[in-house]
Coordinates of C-alpha atoms in Angstrom, one line a residue:
Chain Q
X1 CA 80.1 125.5 3.2
X2 CA 82.8 124.2 5.5
X3 CA 81.5 126.4 8.3
X4 CA 77.9 125.3 7.5
X5 CA 78.9 121.6 7.8
X6 CA 80.8 122.3 11.0
X7 CA 77.7 123.9 12.5
X8 CA 75.4 121.1 11.4
X9 CA 77.8 118.5 12.8
X10 CA 77.1 119.8 16.4
X11 CA 73.7 118.2 16.5
X12 CA 72.5 114.6 16.3
X13 CA 71.7 113.0 12.9
X14 CA 68.3 114.1 11.6
X15 CA 68.2 117.1 14.0
X16 CA 69.9 119.5 11.5
X17 CA 67.2 122.0 12.1
X18 CA 68.9 122.7 15.4
X19 CA 71.6 124.5 13.5
X20 CA 69.1 127.1 12.2
X21 CA 70.1 129.9 14.5
X22 CA 73.8 129.7 14.0
X23 CA 73.3 129.1 10.2
X24 CA 71.1 132.2 10.0
X25 CA 73.9 134.2 11.6
X26 CA 76.3 132.8 9.0
X27 CA 73.9 133.6 6.2
X28 CA 73.4 137.1 7.4
X29 CA 77.1 137.7 7.5
X30 CA 77.6 136.2 4.1
X31 CA 74.8 138.0 2.3
X32 CA 75.1 141.7 3.0
X33 CA 74.2 141.9 6.7
X34 CA 70.5 141.0 6.3
X35 CA 68.2 138.2 5.5
X36 CA 66.2 138.5 2.2
X37 CA 63.4 136.0 1.5
X38 CA 65.8 134.4 -1.1
X39 CA 68.4 134.0 1.5
X40 CA 66.0 132.4 4.0
X41 CA 64.7 130.0 1.3
X42 CA 68.2 129.0 0.5
X43 CA 68.9 128.3 4.2
X44 CA 65.7 126.2 4.3
X45 CA 66.9 124.2 1.3
X46 CA 70.3 123.6 2.9
X47 CA 68.8 122.4 6.2
X48 CA 66.0 120.5 4.4
X49 CA 63.2 122.3 6.3
X50 CA 60.2 124.3 5.1
X51 CA 60.8 128.0 4.3
X52 CA 58.1 128.9 6.9
X53 CA 60.2 127.3 9.6
X54 CA 63.0 129.7 8.7
X55 CA 60.7 132.8 8.5
X56 CA 59.1 132.2 11.9
X57 CA 62.5 132.0 13.5
X58 CA 64.0 134.9 11.6
X59 CA 61.1 137.2 12.6
X60 CA 61.3 136.1 16.3
X61 CA 64.9 137.0 17.2
X62 CA 66.0 140.6 17.3
X63 CA 69.5 140.1 15.8
X64 CA 68.2 139.0 12.4
X65 CA 67.8 142.0 10.0
X66 CA 64.9 141.6 7.7
X67 CA 65.7 144.8 5.8
X68 CA 69.0 146.1 4.5
X69 CA 71.1 147.9 7.1
X70 CA 74.1 150.2 6.9
X71 CA 77.7 148.9 6.8
X72 CA 78.1 149.9 10.4
X73 CA 75.2 149.3 12.8
X74 CA 75.2 151.2 16.1
X75 CA 73.0 149.2 18.4
X76 CA 72.7 151.4 21.5
X77 CA 71.2 149.9 24.7
X78 CA 68.4 151.9 26.2
X79 CA 67.3 149.7 29.1
X80 CA 67.2 150.8 32.8
X81 CA 70.9 150.5 33.8
X82 CA 72.0 152.2 30.6
X83 CA 69.3 154.8 31.0
X84 CA 70.4 155.8 34.5
X85 CA 73.9 156.1 33.1
X86 CA 72.9 158.5 30.4
X87 CA 72.3 156.5 27.3
X88 CA 69.5 158.9 26.1
X89 CA 72.1 161.7 25.6
X90 CA 74.3 159.3 23.6
X91 CA 71.4 158.2 21.4
X92 CA 70.5 161.8 20.7
X93 CA 74.1 162.7 20.0
X94 CA 74.6 159.9 17.5
X95 CA 71.3 160.8 15.8
X96 CA 72.2 164.4 15.5
X97 CA 75.7 163.7 14.3
X98 CA 74.6 161.3 11.6
X99 CA 71.3 163.1 10.8
X100 CA 69.2 160.0 11.4
X101 CA 66.7 158.8 13.9
X102 CA 66.7 155.3 15.6
X103 CA 65.8 152.7 13.0
X104 CA 67.1 154.8 10.1
X105 CA 70.2 154.4 7.9
X106 CA 72.3 157.3 6.5
X107 CA 71.8 158.1 2.8
X108 CA 75.4 156.9 2.0
X109 CA 74.5 153.5 3.4
X110 CA 77.3 153.6 6.0
X111 CA 75.5 153.9 9.3
X112 CA 72.3 152.5 10.9
X113 CA 71.2 153.6 14.3
X114 CA 69.1 151.2 16.4
X115 CA 68.0 151.2 20.0
X116 CA 68.2 147.8 21.6
X117 CA 67.3 146.3 25.0
X118 CA 69.8 145.1 27.6
X119 CA 73.0 143.6 26.1
X120 CA 74.6 142.6 29.4
X121 CA 77.1 145.3 29.7
X122 CA 75.3 147.3 32.5
X123 CA 78.5 148.0 34.4
X124 CA 80.1 149.6 31.4
X125 CA 77.3 151.8 30.4
X126 CA 76.4 153.6 28.2
X127 CA 77.3 151.1 25.5
X128 CA 76.5 149.9 22.1
X129 CA 77.1 146.8 20.0
X130 CA 78.9 147.3 16.7
X131 CA 79.3 144.2 14.7
X132 CA 80.8 141.4 16.7
X133 CA 82.0 143.6 19.6
X134 CA 80.8 146.0 22.3
X135 CA 81.8 149.6 22.6
X136 CA 81.5 150.6 26.2
X137 CA 81.8 153.6 28.5
X138 CA 80.5 155.8 25.6
X139 CA 81.0 159.6 25.7
X140 CA 80.4 162.1 22.9
X141 CA 84.1 162.2 22.2
X142 CA 84.2 158.4 22.0
X143 CA 81.2 158.4 19.6
X144 CA 83.0 160.9 17.4
X145 CA 86.1 158.8 17.2
X146 CA 84.1 155.6 16.5
X147 CA 82.3 157.4 13.6
X148 CA 85.7 158.6 12.3
X149 CA 87.1 155.2 12.6
X150 CA 84.2 153.7 10.6
X151 CA 84.6 156.3 7.9
X152 CA 88.3 155.7 7.6
X153 CA 87.8 151.9 7.4
X154 CA 85.1 152.3 4.8
X155 CA 87.4 154.7 2.7
X156 CA 90.3 152.3 3.0
X157 CA 88.3 149.4 1.8
X158 CA 86.9 151.1 -1.3
Chain K
X1 CA 89.6 134.3 60.5
X2 CA 87.1 135.8 62.8
X3 CA 83.8 134.9 64.3
X4 CA 81.0 136.4 62.1
X5 CA 77.7 137.5 63.6
X6 CA 76.2 134.2 62.6
X7 CA 78.6 132.3 64.7
X8 CA 80.4 130.7 61.7
X9 CA 84.0 131.1 61.2
X10 CA 84.7 133.0 58.0
X11 CA 87.7 134.1 56.0
X12 CA 87.3 137.7 54.9
X13 CA 86.3 138.0 51.3
X14 CA 86.8 134.3 50.4
X15 CA 87.0 133.8 46.7
X16 CA 86.8 130.4 45.0
X17 CA 85.6 131.4 41.5
X18 CA 87.4 134.6 40.6
X19 CA 90.5 134.0 42.8
X20 CA 92.6 133.5 39.6
X21 CA 90.8 135.9 37.3
X22 CA 93.7 138.3 37.3
X23 CA 96.4 135.8 36.6
X24 CA 98.0 136.8 33.3
X25 CA 97.0 134.4 30.5
X26 CA 94.5 132.4 32.7
X27 CA 92.2 132.4 29.6
X28 CA 94.5 129.8 28.1
X29 CA 94.8 126.1 29.0
X30 CA 98.5 126.1 29.9
X31 CA 98.2 128.8 32.5
X32 CA 94.9 127.6 33.9
X33 CA 96.4 124.1 34.2
X34 CA 99.6 125.5 35.9
X35 CA 97.4 127.2 38.4
X36 CA 95.8 124.0 39.4
X37 CA 93.1 123.8 36.8
X38 CA 91.5 120.5 35.8
X39 CA 92.7 118.8 39.0
X40 CA 89.0 118.7 40.1
X41 CA 88.1 117.1 36.8
X42 CA 90.9 114.5 37.3
X43 CA 89.7 113.8 40.8
X44 CA 86.0 113.4 39.7
X45 CA 86.6 111.3 36.6
X46 CA 89.3 109.0 38.1
X47 CA 88.4 108.7 41.7
X48 CA 84.6 109.3 42.0
X49 CA 81.5 107.6 40.9
X50 CA 78.8 109.7 39.2
X51 CA 76.5 109.2 42.2
X52 CA 79.3 110.5 44.5
X53 CA 79.6 113.7 42.5
X54 CA 75.9 114.3 42.7
X55 CA 76.1 113.7 46.4
X56 CA 78.9 116.2 46.9
X57 CA 76.9 118.8 44.9
X58 CA 73.8 118.1 47.1
X59 CA 75.9 118.4 50.3
X60 CA 77.4 121.7 49.1
X61 CA 73.9 123.3 49.2
X62 CA 74.6 124.9 45.8
X63 CA 71.6 126.8 44.5
X64 CA 71.0 127.7 40.9
X65 CA 72.8 130.9 40.2
X66 CA 70.7 132.0 37.2
X67 CA 68.0 133.6 39.4
X68 CA 65.6 131.0 40.7
X69 CA 68.0 129.6 43.4
X70 CA 66.7 126.0 43.0
X71 CA 69.1 123.4 44.7
X72 CA 71.4 122.2 41.9
X73 CA 72.0 118.7 43.3
X74 CA 68.3 118.1 43.6
X75 CA 67.8 119.2 40.0
X76 CA 70.5 116.8 38.9
X77 CA 68.9 113.9 40.8
X78 CA 65.6 114.3 38.8
X79 CA 67.2 113.4 35.5
X80 CA 65.5 110.3 34.0
X81 CA 67.8 107.5 32.8
X82 CA 65.9 105.4 30.4
X83 CA 67.9 102.7 28.7
X84 CA 69.4 103.6 25.3
X85 CA 68.3 107.3 25.3
X86 CA 71.1 109.9 25.3
X87 CA 71.0 112.6 28.1
X88 CA 72.2 116.1 27.7
X89 CA 73.6 118.8 29.9
X90 CA 72.9 122.3 28.6
X91 CA 74.7 125.4 30.0
X92 CA 72.5 128.4 30.1
X93 CA 74.7 131.3 29.0
X94 CA 71.8 133.4 27.7
X95 CA 72.4 136.0 30.5
X96 CA 69.9 138.7 29.6
X97 CA 68.3 140.0 32.8
X98 CA 69.0 143.7 32.9
X99 CA 71.7 144.4 35.5
X100 CA 73.3 141.0 35.0
X101 CA 76.7 140.6 33.4
X102 CA 78.5 138.1 35.7
X103 CA 78.4 135.1 33.3
X104 CA 80.0 137.1 30.6
X105 CA 82.8 138.0 32.9
X106 CA 83.4 134.3 33.9
X107 CA 83.3 133.2 30.2
X108 CA 85.6 136.0 29.0
X109 CA 88.2 135.7 31.6
X110 CA 88.0 132.1 33.0
X111 CA 86.6 130.0 30.1
X112 CA 88.4 126.9 31.3
X113 CA 86.8 127.1 34.7
X114 CA 83.4 126.7 32.9
X115 CA 84.7 124.0 30.6
X116 CA 86.1 122.1 33.6
X117 CA 82.7 122.5 35.5
X118 CA 80.9 121.3 32.3
X119 CA 83.2 118.2 32.0
X120 CA 82.6 117.2 35.7
X121 CA 78.9 117.8 35.4
X122 CA 78.6 116.0 32.1
X123 CA 80.3 113.0 33.6
X124 CA 78.0 113.1 36.6
X125 CA 74.9 113.3 34.5
X126 CA 76.0 111.0 31.6
X127 CA 76.0 113.7 28.9
X128 CA 78.3 112.9 26.0
X129 CA 77.1 115.9 24.0
X130 CA 76.9 119.0 26.1
X131 CA 75.8 122.4 24.8
X132 CA 76.5 126.0 25.8
X133 CA 73.6 128.1 24.8
X134 CA 75.1 131.6 24.7
X135 CA 73.2 134.8 23.9
X136 CA 73.8 135.9 20.3
X137 CA 75.1 139.3 21.3
X138 CA 78.1 137.8 23.1
X139 CA 79.5 137.0 19.7
X140 CA 83.2 137.4 20.6
X141 CA 82.8 135.1 23.6
X142 CA 81.8 132.3 21.2
X143 CA 85.4 132.4 19.9
X144 CA 86.9 132.4 23.4
X145 CA 84.9 129.4 24.4
X146 CA 85.5 127.5 21.2
X147 CA 89.2 128.1 21.6
X148 CA 89.1 126.8 25.2
X149 CA 87.2 123.7 24.0
X150 CA 89.8 123.0 21.3
X151 CA 92.6 123.4 23.9
X152 CA 90.9 121.1 26.3
X153 CA 90.4 118.5 23.6
X154 CA 94.0 118.8 22.5
X155 CA 95.1 118.1 26.1
X156 CA 92.8 115.1 26.5
X157 CA 90.2 116.7 28.7
X158 CA 87.4 116.5 26.0
X159 CA 86.7 114.2 23.2
X160 CA 87.0 110.4 23.3
X161 CA 88.2 108.3 26.3
X162 CA 88.9 111.3 28.5
X163 CA 91.9 110.6 30.9
X164 CA 91.7 107.0 29.9
X165 CA 88.4 106.5 31.8
X166 CA 86.4 105.5 28.8
X167 CA 84.2 108.6 29.2
X168 CA 83.5 110.5 25.9
X169 CA 82.4 114.1 26.0
X170 CA 82.1 116.9 23.5
X171 CA 81.0 120.5 24.2
X172 CA 79.4 122.6 21.5
X173 CA 78.6 126.3 21.6
X174 CA 75.2 127.2 20.3
X175 CA 74.7 130.9 19.6
X176 CA 71.3 132.5 20.2
X177 CA 70.1 135.5 18.3
X178 CA 68.6 138.1 20.7
X179 CA 65.7 137.0 22.9
X180 CA 65.6 137.4 26.7
X181 CA 63.0 134.6 26.9
X182 CA 65.6 132.0 25.8
X183 CA 67.0 132.3 29.3
X184 CA 63.9 130.4 30.5
X185 CA 65.0 126.8 30.3
X186 CA 62.2 125.4 28.1
X187 CA 62.4 128.3 25.7
X188 CA 66.1 127.8 25.6
X189 CA 65.5 124.1 24.6
X190 CA 63.1 125.2 21.9
X191 CA 65.7 127.6 20.6
X192 CA 68.3 124.9 20.7
X193 CA 66.1 122.9 18.5
X194 CA 66.0 125.7 15.9
X195 CA 62.6 127.1 16.8
X196 CA 61.1 130.3 18.2
X197 CA 61.8 130.7 21.9
X198 CA 58.3 129.9 23.1
X199 CA 58.4 128.3 26.6
X200 CA 56.9 124.9 27.0
X201 CA 54.2 123.9 29.4
X202 CA 55.6 121.9 32.3
X203 CA 55.3 119.0 33.0
X204 CA 57.0 117.2 31.3
X205 CA 60.0 118.8 32.9
X206 CA 63.3 118.9 30.9
X207 CA 64.8 116.3 33.2
X208 CA 62.3 113.9 31.7
X209 CA 61.8 115.3 28.2
X210 CA 64.1 118.1 27.3
X211 CA 66.0 118.8 24.1
X212 CA 65.0 116.4 21.3
X213 CA 62.6 114.8 23.8
X214 CA 65.7 113.5 25.7
X215 CA 66.4 113.9 29.5
X216 CA 68.1 117.3 29.9
X217 CA 69.5 119.4 32.7
X218 CA 69.9 123.1 32.1
X219 CA 72.1 125.0 34.5
X220 CA 73.5 128.5 34.6
X221 CA 77.2 129.3 33.8
X222 CA 78.0 130.3 37.4
X223 CA 76.3 127.2 38.8
X224 CA 78.4 124.9 36.6
X225 CA 81.6 126.8 37.3
X226 CA 80.9 126.4 41.1
X227 CA 81.0 122.6 40.7
X228 CA 84.8 122.8 40.3
X229 CA 85.5 124.2 43.8
X230 CA 82.8 121.9 45.2
X231 CA 84.6 118.8 43.9
X232 CA 88.0 120.3 44.8
X233 CA 87.2 121.1 48.4
X234 CA 84.3 118.8 49.0
X235 CA 80.6 119.6 49.4
X236 CA 80.8 119.9 53.2
X237 CA 83.7 122.4 53.1
X238 CA 81.9 124.5 50.4
X239 CA 78.7 124.5 52.6
X240 CA 80.7 126.1 55.4
X241 CA 81.1 129.3 53.4
X242 CA 78.1 131.6 53.7
X243 CA 75.1 131.7 56.0
X244 CA 72.3 129.1 56.4
X245 CA 70.9 128.0 53.1
X246 CA 73.0 130.6 51.2
X247 CA 76.1 128.5 50.9
X248 CA 79.2 129.2 48.9
X249 CA 80.0 132.4 47.0
X250 CA 77.9 134.4 44.6
X251 CA 78.9 136.6 41.8
X252 CA 77.3 140.0 41.9
X253 CA 77.4 142.3 38.9
X254 CA 77.0 145.8 40.2
X255 CA 76.0 148.8 38.1
X256 CA 74.3 152.1 38.1
X257 CA 75.4 155.2 40.1
X258 CA 78.3 153.6 42.0
X259 CA 82.0 154.4 42.0
X260 CA 83.2 151.0 41.0
X261 CA 80.8 149.1 38.7
X262 CA 81.9 145.6 38.0
X263 CA 81.7 141.9 38.9
X264 CA 82.4 140.9 42.5
X265 CA 82.5 137.6 44.3
X266 CA 80.9 137.7 47.7
X267 CA 80.7 135.0 50.4
X268 CA 77.1 136.0 51.3
X269 CA 78.0 137.0 54.9
X270 CA 78.3 140.7 54.2
X271 CA 75.6 143.3 54.6
X272 CA 74.1 145.3 51.7
X273 CA 75.5 148.5 53.2
X274 CA 79.1 147.0 53.3
X275 CA 78.7 145.9 49.7
X276 CA 77.6 149.4 48.5
X277 CA 80.0 151.5 50.6
X278 CA 83.1 149.4 51.1
X279 CA 86.1 150.0 48.8
X280 CA 86.4 146.3 48.3
X281 CA 83.2 146.4 46.4
X282 CA 81.1 149.2 44.9
X283 CA 83.0 152.0 46.6
X284 CA 80.0 154.1 47.5
X285 CA 77.6 156.2 45.4
X286 CA 79.2 158.1 42.5
X287 CA 79.7 161.9 42.5
X288 CA 79.1 162.2 46.2
X289 CA 75.3 161.7 45.7
X290 CA 73.0 159.9 48.1
X291 CA 71.5 156.4 47.6
X292 CA 67.8 156.5 46.6
X293 CA 66.9 153.0 45.6
X294 CA 68.3 149.7 44.4
X295 CA 67.2 146.7 42.4
X296 CA 69.4 144.1 44.1
X297 CA 68.9 140.9 41.9
X298 CA 68.3 141.8 38.3
X299 CA 65.6 144.0 36.9
X300 CA 62.7 141.7 37.6
X301 CA 63.1 141.6 41.4
X302 CA 61.4 144.3 43.5
X303 CA 63.0 147.7 43.7
X304 CA 63.6 148.9 47.3
X305 CA 64.0 152.4 48.6
X306 CA 67.3 153.1 50.4
X307 CA 65.9 152.6 53.9
X308 CA 64.4 149.2 53.3
X309 CA 67.4 148.1 51.3
X310 CA 70.0 148.7 54.0
X311 CA 67.8 147.5 56.9
X312 CA 65.0 145.0 57.1
X313 CA 61.6 146.1 58.4
X314 CA 62.7 144.8 61.8
X315 CA 65.5 147.3 61.7
X316 CA 68.3 144.8 61.4
X317 CA 71.1 145.2 58.8
X318 CA 70.1 143.4 55.6
X319 CA 72.5 140.8 54.4
X320 CA 73.6 140.1 50.8
X321 CA 72.3 136.6 50.4
X322 CA 69.1 134.7 49.4
X323 CA 67.4 134.9 52.8
X324 CA 68.6 138.4 53.7
X325 CA 67.4 140.1 50.5
X326 CA 64.1 138.3 50.6
X327 CA 63.5 139.1 54.3
X328 CA 60.1 140.6 54.7
X329 CA 58.7 139.1 51.5
X330 CA 57.6 141.4 48.7
X331 CA 56.0 143.8 51.3
X332 CA 59.4 145.0 52.5
X333 CA 62.0 142.8 50.9
X334 CA 63.3 141.8 47.4
X335 CA 65.4 138.9 46.1
X336 CA 69.0 137.9 45.3
X337 CA 67.9 136.7 41.9
X338 CA 70.6 136.6 39.3
X339 CA 72.9 139.0 41.3
X340 CA 72.3 142.0 39.0
X341 CA 72.7 144.8 41.5
X342 CA 71.4 148.1 40.0
X343 CA 71.9 151.2 42.2
X344 CA 70.0 154.5 41.7
X345 CA 71.1 157.7 43.2
X346 CA 69.0 160.7 44.4
X347 CA 68.8 162.2 40.8
X348 CA 67.1 159.2 39.3
X349 CA 63.5 159.0 38.4
X350 CA 61.7 155.9 39.5
X351 CA 58.9 156.4 37.0
X352 CA 61.3 156.6 34.0
X353 CA 63.2 153.6 35.3
X354 CA 60.1 151.6 35.7
X355 CA 59.0 152.7 32.2
X356 CA 62.3 151.4 30.6
X357 CA 61.9 148.1 32.4
X358 CA 58.3 147.8 31.2
X359 CA 59.4 148.5 27.7
X360 CA 62.1 145.8 28.0
X361 CA 59.5 143.2 29.1
X362 CA 57.1 144.2 26.4
X363 CA 59.9 143.8 23.8
X364 CA 60.9 140.4 25.2
X365 CA 57.4 138.9 25.7
X366 CA 57.2 135.9 23.4
X367 CA 53.5 136.6 22.8
X368 CA 52.2 133.1 23.7
X369 CA 50.1 134.0 26.7
X370 CA 47.6 136.9 26.5
X371 CA 48.1 138.3 30.0
X372 CA 51.8 138.9 29.3
X373 CA 51.5 139.8 25.6
X374 CA 48.8 142.4 26.1
X375 CA 49.6 143.4 29.7
X376 CA 53.3 144.3 29.1
X377 CA 52.4 146.6 26.3
X378 CA 49.6 148.2 28.2
X379 CA 51.8 148.8 31.2
X380 CA 54.5 150.3 29.0
X381 CA 52.0 152.8 27.4
X382 CA 50.6 153.9 30.8
X383 CA 54.1 154.3 32.2
X384 CA 55.2 156.3 29.2
X385 CA 52.2 158.6 29.7
X386 CA 52.9 159.2 33.3
X387 CA 56.6 159.7 32.6
X388 CA 55.9 162.3 29.9
X389 CA 53.4 164.2 32.0
X390 CA 50.3 162.8 30.4
X391 CA 49.2 160.5 33.2
X392 CA 46.0 160.3 35.2
X393 CA 45.6 159.5 38.9
X394 CA 43.5 156.4 38.0
X395 CA 46.5 155.1 35.9
X396 CA 48.3 154.2 39.1
X397 CA 45.6 151.9 40.2
X398 CA 45.2 150.6 36.7
X399 CA 48.9 149.7 36.6
X400 CA 48.5 147.8 39.9
X401 CA 45.5 146.0 38.5
X402 CA 47.2 144.9 35.3
X403 CA 50.3 143.6 37.0
X404 CA 48.1 141.6 39.4
X405 CA 46.4 140.0 36.4
X406 CA 49.7 139.1 34.7
X407 CA 51.4 137.6 37.7
X408 CA 50.9 133.8 38.0
X409 CA 48.7 133.6 34.9
X410 CA 51.4 132.8 32.3
X411 CA 53.2 129.6 31.1
X412 CA 56.6 130.9 32.1
X413 CA 57.9 133.3 34.7
X414 CA 58.4 136.2 32.3
X415 CA 54.9 137.4 33.2
X416 CA 55.9 137.6 36.9
X417 CA 59.2 139.2 35.9
X418 CA 57.3 141.9 34.1
X419 CA 54.8 142.4 36.9
X420 CA 57.1 142.6 39.9
X421 CA 59.1 145.7 39.0
X422 CA 55.9 147.7 38.3
X423 CA 54.3 146.4 41.5
X424 CA 57.3 147.2 43.7
X425 CA 57.7 150.7 42.2
X426 CA 54.1 151.5 43.0
X427 CA 54.3 149.8 46.4
X428 CA 57.3 151.8 47.6
X429 CA 57.3 155.0 45.4
X430 CA 53.6 155.7 45.0
X431 CA 54.0 159.3 46.0
X432 CA 56.6 159.8 43.2
X433 CA 54.1 158.5 40.7
X434 CA 51.4 160.8 42.1
X435 CA 53.7 163.8 42.0
X436 CA 54.3 163.1 38.3
X437 CA 50.5 163.0 37.6
X438 CA 49.8 166.2 39.7
X439 CA 52.8 168.1 38.4
X440 CA 52.9 167.3 34.7
X441 CA 55.0 170.3 33.7
X442 CA 57.4 170.4 36.6
X443 CA 58.0 166.6 36.3
X444 CA 59.4 167.3 32.8
X445 CA 62.0 169.8 34.2
X446 CA 63.2 168.1 37.3
X447 CA 63.1 164.8 39.2
X448 CA 61.3 164.0 42.4
X449 CA 64.6 163.6 44.2
X450 CA 65.4 161.6 47.3
X451 CA 62.3 162.7 49.2
X452 CA 61.8 160.5 52.3
X453 CA 63.2 157.3 50.8
X454 CA 66.3 157.2 52.9
X455 CA 64.6 158.2 56.2
X456 CA 64.9 155.7 59.0
X457 CA 61.9 153.6 59.3
X458 CA 60.1 153.6 62.7
X459 CA 60.1 150.1 64.1
X460 CA 57.4 149.3 66.5
X461 CA 58.7 147.4 69.5
X462 CA 56.2 145.1 71.3

C-alpha cells in the first residue's frame, strides 16, 4: 500500500484516476502476473472509480495480461527493423525449443512466448522483453542460455 | 573549422547533447554536476525571466524532435495563462515509432540532462508539477529517472524554493502500458488521466485545455534536453549549427543492415551518403552487401530506394536534415521525422517489410476512426496475401486506393502514418510487388533483390 499511496500522490487531489496505469502495473506484479476481474475490481475500489473504467483501460494496453501467463514471458519483437535483422528465425527457434506457438504457455507454466510490436530496441535486434528488462542481440545460443538461466532460477526458488 | 557547402562555418561533428555520454558515472548527479551540469539551470532560474527563456528557444530555431518538427518556442508561446489555473509541462517519452530508440539512449545514459531541461522548461512555462510519460516497456528506465529526480531534489534542483528563487517544481514519472498511439499528444494526455489512449479532437489544443483541462505543453525528450545547450550557449549560437531551418543537432537512431547500429548526434550538415558510409556513423552496409532502400525518419515516413535516398531528383547529394530529406516532396523525397533511420540491404524484401509495418499500424490503431480501424487491417491482409504468394494484380491498386482513403480522414496522424509507408512502397517498388504477384512460387524461395533501385537516375537538364 505504500507504493500505491506514492503513485496516487503524483496527481492532483481528486484526480486519483490518473494513477490507474501505474497502479495496474503494480497490481499485475503483485497478483501473479495477470489481471483477473477480481483484481481489476479491487483496483477500482482502491481508486474509487467504476470497474468498467478499469476494464476499458486494461483491455486497451498491450502490457496488461488478461489471462494467466508463464513465470517467464518471452515477448519477441517482430516489427520491420527486427524482421530485417532475423527475428523470424528467433521466434521459430524459441517455439521449437519450448514446444509452443506464439501466444501459448508451456505445460509446466514456466514459459510464455508472445510476439509483440516495436519495443524501441531496433539497433540491438533481434530482441525480446523478459520481465523488466530487454534481452538484445539474440542468437540461438543466447536463447538457449536464457532458457537455461530461467530454469535454474525457477529451480532455485522452489 | 572549415567552410561548409552552405557557406556557414561549421565544426566537424559538433556534439552538444551526447558530448558527455561516455563520461564514467555521468548517470549520477555528482559526475553530471562536476562536468558542468545544472549550470544552465542556474543561469535560467537566477538570471533570466521566463519570457527571456522562451525568446532564446524561439531564436534557437529548435524544432520538435519527436517527429513533427514544429517550432518548440512557438509551441511554448501558445500556452494559455488563465489566473489561478495550474499549467503543466509533460515530457513525451513514449518513443514507439519503429526504428526510433534515441530518447531511450538519452534517458538511460544522461538522465540529468533531461531533468535539467525539464527544470528550465518548467520554469519558463510555469509548471510546478511536470510529468514524464514514458512507454511502459522502458520499465528499467523509470528507476533511472526516479533516482535522478531524487538526486536533483536532494541537491536543491527540484522541490520547493529551488536555488532560493521561490520557484517550486516536482517531476513525476508516469509509466504507460504498451500503446504506440500514446505518443500522439492528446492520446498521451488521455492516458495520463488514466483512460484509453484515444486522441482528442483539436481544437481545443493542449496549450488551452490539456491534462485535467489545464493548459499543457507536451514536448519530446530530445527537444527538452536541447533546451539545456540553448540556454548555455544562447539561442543565436545554437542557431548557427546546422543549415537553414534545420538548426542545432539531431539524434539519429540507426538500425537495420548496417555495420554500426546505434544512436548518433549529427549537426544536420552532412549528407545521407556520409552518414551511411562514414566510420564516424553507420560504417557502411553490413556483410559487404549493397544498399537497397532506407526509411530515414521512423517507419511512418516514405521509404526511398537507394538512388533517391543518396541524391535528390535534381541529382544533388541529399542532406541529413529536415529540408534535405523532404526535398522533392513525397514524389521523390521523404522526411527526417523522429530520426529513426532504417537501412535495408539488397537481400531484403520490400513487400515483407511493408507487411510488418502494416501489421504494426493495425495493431496500434486505437479504433476510434473507421478509415484507420478498418483500413489498417485491410491493408495488412492484402499485404500478407501478396507476401505469401496469394496476391492478385488488382490488389496493388486496391492498396493504393485504401491508403488514399485513410490519409487525412482521421482524428490523429496515425492514419497518415499507416498510409504513407504503403503508398511509398508502391510508388517506388511497384515492380517488386508485381513480381510477387506474377511469381507466387519463386517469391517464396528468393527475394527480388536489388534490381534497378540503386541505378543512377537520369536527370533532364533544361
